[in-house]
Structures are given as C-alpha cells and as structure tokens.
Coordinates of C-alpha atoms in Angstrom, one line a residue:
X20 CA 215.3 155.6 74.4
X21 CA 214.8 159.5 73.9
X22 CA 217.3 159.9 77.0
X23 CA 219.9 158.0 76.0
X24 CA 219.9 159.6 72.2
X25 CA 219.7 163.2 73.5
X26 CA 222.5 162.5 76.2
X27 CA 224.4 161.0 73.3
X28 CA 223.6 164.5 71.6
X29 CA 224.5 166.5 74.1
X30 CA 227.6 164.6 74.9
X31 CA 228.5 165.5 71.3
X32 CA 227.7 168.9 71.8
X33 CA 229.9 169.2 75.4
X34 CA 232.8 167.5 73.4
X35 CA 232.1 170.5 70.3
X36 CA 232.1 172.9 72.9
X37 CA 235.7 172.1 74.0
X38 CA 237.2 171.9 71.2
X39 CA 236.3 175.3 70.1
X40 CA 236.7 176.5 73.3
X41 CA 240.7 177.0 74.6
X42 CA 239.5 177.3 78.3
X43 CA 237.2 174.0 78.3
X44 CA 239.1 170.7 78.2
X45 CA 237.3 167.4 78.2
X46 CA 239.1 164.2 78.4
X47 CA 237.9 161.8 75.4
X48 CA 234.1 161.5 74.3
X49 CA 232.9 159.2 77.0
X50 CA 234.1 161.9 79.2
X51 CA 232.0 163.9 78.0
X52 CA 228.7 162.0 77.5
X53 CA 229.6 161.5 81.3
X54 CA 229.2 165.3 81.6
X55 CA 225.7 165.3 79.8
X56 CA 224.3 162.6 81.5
X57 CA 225.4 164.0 85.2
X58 CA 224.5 167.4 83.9
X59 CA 220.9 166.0 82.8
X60 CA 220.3 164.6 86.8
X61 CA 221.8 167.5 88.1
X62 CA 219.5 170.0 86.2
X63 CA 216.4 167.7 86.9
X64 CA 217.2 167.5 90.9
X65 CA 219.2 170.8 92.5
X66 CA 218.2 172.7 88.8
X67 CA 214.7 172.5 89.4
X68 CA 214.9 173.0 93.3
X69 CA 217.2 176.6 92.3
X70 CA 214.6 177.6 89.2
X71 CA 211.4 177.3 91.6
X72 CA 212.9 179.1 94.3
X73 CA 214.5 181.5 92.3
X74 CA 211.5 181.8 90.3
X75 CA 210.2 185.8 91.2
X76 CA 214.0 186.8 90.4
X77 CA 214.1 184.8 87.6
X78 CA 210.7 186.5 85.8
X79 CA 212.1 190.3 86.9
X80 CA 215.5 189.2 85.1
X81 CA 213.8 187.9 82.0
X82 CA 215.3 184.6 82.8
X83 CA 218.7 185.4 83.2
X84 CA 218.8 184.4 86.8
X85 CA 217.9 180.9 85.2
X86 CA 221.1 180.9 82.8
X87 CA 223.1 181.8 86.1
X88 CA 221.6 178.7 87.4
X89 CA 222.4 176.8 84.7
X90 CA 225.9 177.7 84.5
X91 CA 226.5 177.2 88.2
X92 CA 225.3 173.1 87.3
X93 CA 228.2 173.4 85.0
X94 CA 230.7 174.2 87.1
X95 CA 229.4 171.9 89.8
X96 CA 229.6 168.9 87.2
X97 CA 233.2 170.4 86.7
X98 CA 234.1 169.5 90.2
X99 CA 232.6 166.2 89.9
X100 CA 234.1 164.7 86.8
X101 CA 237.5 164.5 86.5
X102 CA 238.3 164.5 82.7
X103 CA 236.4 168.3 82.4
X104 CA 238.0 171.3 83.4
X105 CA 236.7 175.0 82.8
X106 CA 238.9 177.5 83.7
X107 CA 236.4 180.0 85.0
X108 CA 233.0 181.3 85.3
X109 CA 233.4 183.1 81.4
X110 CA 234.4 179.9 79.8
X111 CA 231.5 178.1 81.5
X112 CA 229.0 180.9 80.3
X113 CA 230.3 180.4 76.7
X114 CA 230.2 176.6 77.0
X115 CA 226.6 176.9 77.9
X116 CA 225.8 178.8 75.2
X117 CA 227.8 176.7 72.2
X118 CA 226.6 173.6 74.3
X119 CA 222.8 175.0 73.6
X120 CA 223.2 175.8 70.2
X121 CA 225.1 172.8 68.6
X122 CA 222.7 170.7 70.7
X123 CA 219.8 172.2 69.4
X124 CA 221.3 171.6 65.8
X125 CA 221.9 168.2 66.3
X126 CA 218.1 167.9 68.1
X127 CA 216.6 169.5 64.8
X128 CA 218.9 167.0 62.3
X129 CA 218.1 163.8 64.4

C-alpha cells in the first residue's frame, strides 16, 4: 500500500514538474504515474547496480555522481514512455530537482 500511495505522489510530482517546466511535456496524469512507477523499478534494478559501482566516485563527489545517475534513469524512462518528452539533459536535471522537492512536500503532508 506505501508503494502505490508514493507512486501516486510522485506521479503528482512528475505531472507538477511539467507543467512548470516548458522543456518537459507529459501526456495526461496516468502518463505520468507511468513515469513514477517505471522510474521506481528502474532506480531499484540498474539505479542500484550504477550507485554501488560508482560508489568511490560517488563519496569523492559528495554524491553528485549519484544525481548524475539519477538523472540518466530519467532520460532512460524518457525513451521508454511515450507520452514524456525532455528536451535535454538541463531540463531533466531541473525535473529531478522540482520532482524531489514537490514530492517531498507532498510525502510530509500525506
């Protein structure tokens, strides 16, 4: 039950992002709950794979290394769904970071 309400949450957050966001288009809101629910098994299977091998570079980076990581899921879930579209690697960087803090809003309210 705690998956499905914080996919729900971050599918929220994903659809906030693009509409505050001109270079991030998502198609309707189960498009993007689509996106938070691949993003969630992509981040828990190649995520975790890419953070433990990348671990040494991500401690000497102070975890930027990870973010990198995290915004590379993003574009790869941006060439699997077909209703969301970033324009580039900028946009997706900014996504991440609305997508993190509206998501964490709506984790704290609910």
């Amino acid at each position: 039950m705690e998956f499905i309400l914080h996919t729900i949450i971050v599918g929220i957050a994903v659809a906030v992002a693009a509409y505050i966001l001109p270079g991030v288009t998502v198609r309707n809101i189960l498009t993007a709950i689509w996106v938070a629910f691949l993003l969630a098994i992509i981040n828990g299977t190649i995520g975790k794979i890419l953070h433990f091998l990348t671990m040494p570079f991500n401690w000497l980076t102070l975890g930027l290394v990870g973010f990198i990581i995290n915004v590379l899921m993003i574009l790869l879930v941006d060439r699997i769904v077909p209703g969301f579209k970033i324009k580039n690697f900028l946009w997706a960087v900014l996504f991440a970071i609305i997508v993190s803090i509206v998501s964490g809003i709506l984790e704290w309210i609910f």
